[in-house]
């Protein structure tokens, strides 16, 4: 089983739609979780951290399910500018010293 | 402005040549990382360093070398032993010892002439 798995997509959605991505991770000792956004030919940028209780930042909501070992990202009222690849990222160890593990990403295309 | 600076943005390598990619950060981060990304693929870890004068191999270290003589600098050398070096190279840094996210430089695109 891969350490971090994501559906590669692409997810093609109309403007204004709500879209959700899931990501599963294999290491039950993982302590921290993040969603990054990567635009074409650019570096990944932190979108949001994922907290145990779930967290929201504007139109974006992230949730963690430790029992089933998955995290999710929900985007409401999609904008054209949301088109990007969304990377699920996990700290695969008990401490913060281990490198983060990146999923291969889910591609989102928001269509006018 | 605080951040991570990678240079050059574009680099071309001749067959049999070593090239060095620069990564400098002024965020006072302890840990630094090098990743390689191929078109349509995910990030793969090459090397990382958690402290000055120490570094560890990642998943694809063969054909690469690094040094960490200063906290703010973590250069990556792509040696002639790396037979398929064409890729997008990303440097990142973070606070060590805490569950903090990584921050990335804007990358170097390396191509073979």
XYZ file of C-alpha atoms in Angstrom:
225
model
C 0.000 0.000 0.000
C 1.341 3.428 -0.916
C 2.049 5.773 1.973
C -0.265 8.524 0.749
C -2.880 7.853 -1.909
C -5.029 10.282 -3.815
C -7.381 9.992 -6.766
C -5.431 11.727 -9.548
C -8.589 13.045 -11.213
C -9.063 15.211 -13.150
C -12.152 16.554 -11.453
C -13.911 18.848 -13.927
C -16.547 20.954 -12.170
C -18.558 24.048 -13.104
C -18.062 27.344 -11.331
C -20.020 27.506 -8.096
C -19.953 23.758 -7.530
C -18.867 22.035 -4.340
C -16.116 19.472 -4.740
C -14.457 17.135 -2.265
C -11.191 15.217 -2.367
C -10.141 12.378 -0.118
C -6.700 11.106 0.680
C -5.701 7.954 2.566
C -2.489 7.383 4.483
C -0.923 4.120 5.592
C 1.018 5.007 8.741
C -1.213 5.130 11.793
C 1.569 6.972 13.692
C 1.275 10.008 11.394
C 0.847 13.147 13.443
C 0.407 16.071 11.128
C -1.451 16.585 7.894
C -1.595 19.307 5.285
C -3.149 20.235 1.976
C -0.948 22.015 -0.548
C -1.925 23.560 -3.843
C 0.323 23.382 -6.893
C -0.295 25.387 -10.032
C 1.096 24.201 -13.359
C 4.889 24.557 -13.482
C 4.994 26.242 -10.061
C 6.066 25.234 -6.573
C 3.586 23.723 -4.085
C 2.097 26.238 -1.663
C 0.515 25.487 1.685
C -3.264 25.697 1.478
C -4.079 24.639 5.016
C -3.081 22.414 7.871
C -5.541 19.728 8.940
C -6.442 19.575 12.606
C -8.008 16.688 14.479
C -11.192 18.618 15.074
C -11.441 19.714 11.461
C -10.901 23.267 10.319
C -12.275 25.773 7.875
C -10.681 28.635 5.980
C -13.196 30.567 3.917
C -14.540 28.254 1.222
C -12.162 25.451 2.201
C -12.832 22.822 4.868
C -10.389 20.111 5.892
C -11.219 17.087 8.005
C -9.258 14.215 9.521
C -10.551 10.731 10.238
C -7.874 8.918 12.228
C -9.884 5.705 12.609
C -10.130 5.249 8.846
C -6.827 7.014 8.150
C -8.038 9.554 5.656
C -8.198 13.288 5.301
C -10.529 15.295 3.125
C -10.691 18.703 1.505
C -13.997 20.333 0.618
C -14.153 23.366 -1.653
C -17.417 25.282 -1.767
C -18.507 27.755 -4.449
C -15.636 26.804 -6.762
C -13.879 29.606 -8.624
C -11.952 29.423 -11.888
C -8.865 30.329 -9.864
C -9.244 27.138 -7.821
C -8.059 25.140 -10.845
C -4.836 23.465 -9.694
C -3.427 20.209 -8.374
C -4.122 19.587 -4.684
C -1.491 17.631 -2.783
C -2.231 15.658 0.349
C 0.778 15.725 2.687
C 1.476 13.678 5.792
C 4.165 13.694 8.453
C 4.870 9.984 8.474
C 6.491 9.725 11.873
C 5.914 10.419 15.523
C 8.164 13.477 15.519
C 8.427 16.533 13.319
C 11.933 15.597 12.156
C 10.924 13.075 9.535
C 10.368 14.428 6.017
C 6.824 15.050 4.926
C 5.350 12.544 2.499
C 3.519 13.966 -0.490
C 0.699 12.346 -2.404
C 0.820 12.613 -6.178
C -2.017 15.085 -6.201
C -5.590 15.461 -7.397
C -6.126 17.688 -10.384
C -9.078 20.076 -10.285
C -10.351 21.991 -13.283
C -13.111 24.541 -12.681
C -14.987 25.372 -15.853
C -16.920 28.553 -16.643
C 11.375 39.636 2.549
C 11.823 36.270 4.229
C 11.814 33.251 1.981
C 13.568 30.525 0.074
C 15.561 31.440 -3.007
C 16.508 28.919 -5.646
C 18.830 29.701 -8.515
C 19.073 29.517 -11.376
C 15.472 29.274 -12.527
C 16.524 27.377 -15.675
C 19.680 25.312 -16.111
C 21.052 23.296 -18.997
C 23.522 20.490 -18.558
C 25.800 18.888 -21.085
C 26.420 15.158 -21.058
C 29.042 14.213 -18.452
C 28.838 17.531 -16.638
C 28.158 18.173 -12.951
C 25.890 21.100 -12.133
C 25.012 22.684 -8.809
C 21.616 24.080 -7.878
C 21.542 26.742 -5.207
C 19.041 26.968 -2.338
C 19.219 29.743 0.278
C 16.721 30.518 3.028
C 16.539 33.392 5.489
C 13.706 31.952 7.564
C 16.093 30.549 10.182
C 14.661 27.089 9.486
C 16.659 24.114 10.745
C 15.613 21.500 8.203
C 16.038 21.703 4.442
C 14.970 19.344 1.683
C 15.480 18.661 -2.020
C 12.780 17.125 -4.189
C 12.574 16.159 -7.806
C 9.336 16.365 -9.784
C 8.898 14.846 -13.238
C 6.077 15.976 -15.560
C 2.713 14.801 -14.287
C 4.313 13.085 -11.311
C 4.533 13.626 -7.582
C 7.454 14.926 -5.539
C 10.280 12.513 -4.765
C 12.727 13.202 -1.940
C 16.404 13.340 -2.932
C 18.218 14.470 0.245
C 17.368 16.251 3.455
C 19.221 17.909 6.273
C 17.969 18.544 9.774
C 21.042 20.376 11.064
C 24.248 21.959 9.798
C 26.930 19.459 8.701
C 24.448 16.583 8.647
C 22.240 15.211 5.893
C 20.422 12.006 4.965
C 19.577 10.281 1.703
C 16.018 10.336 0.523
C 14.321 7.915 -1.831
C 16.302 8.782 -4.981
C 19.747 9.994 -3.812
C 21.790 8.138 -6.440
C 23.541 10.535 -8.800
C 23.131 13.512 -6.461
C 25.199 15.059 -3.678
C 24.575 17.807 -1.127
C 26.349 19.803 1.545
C 25.110 21.787 4.542
C 27.984 23.976 5.679
C 25.713 26.846 6.685
C 22.232 26.835 8.159
C 20.834 29.003 5.402
C 22.322 27.113 2.445
C 21.717 23.607 1.042
C 23.155 23.271 -2.480
C 22.401 20.221 -4.612
C 24.889 18.862 -7.146
C 23.539 16.791 -10.000
C 26.452 14.600 -11.011
C 27.201 12.941 -14.322
C 26.137 9.672 -12.684
C 22.530 10.873 -12.795
C 21.564 9.622 -16.253
C 18.133 11.202 -16.435
C 18.442 14.580 -14.728
C 15.784 16.467 -16.687
C 13.206 17.490 -14.091
C 11.845 20.279 -11.897
C 13.917 20.542 -8.708
C 12.320 21.983 -5.579
C 14.012 23.030 -2.373
C 12.032 23.328 0.846
C 12.663 24.195 4.480
C 10.852 24.008 7.802
C 11.314 24.255 11.522
C 12.787 21.019 12.809
C 11.416 19.118 15.783
C 7.859 20.345 15.405
C 4.945 19.465 13.174
C 5.289 22.443 10.926
C 4.632 22.574 7.187
C 7.367 22.893 4.625
C 7.843 26.028 2.571
C 9.149 25.802 -0.976
C 11.379 27.836 -3.227
C 10.113 28.499 -6.738
C 12.192 25.717 -8.271
C 14.886 25.109 -10.865
C 14.143 23.471 -14.224
C 17.072 21.368 -15.369
C 17.360 20.122 -18.942
C 19.934 18.153 -20.908
C 21.543 19.812 -23.916
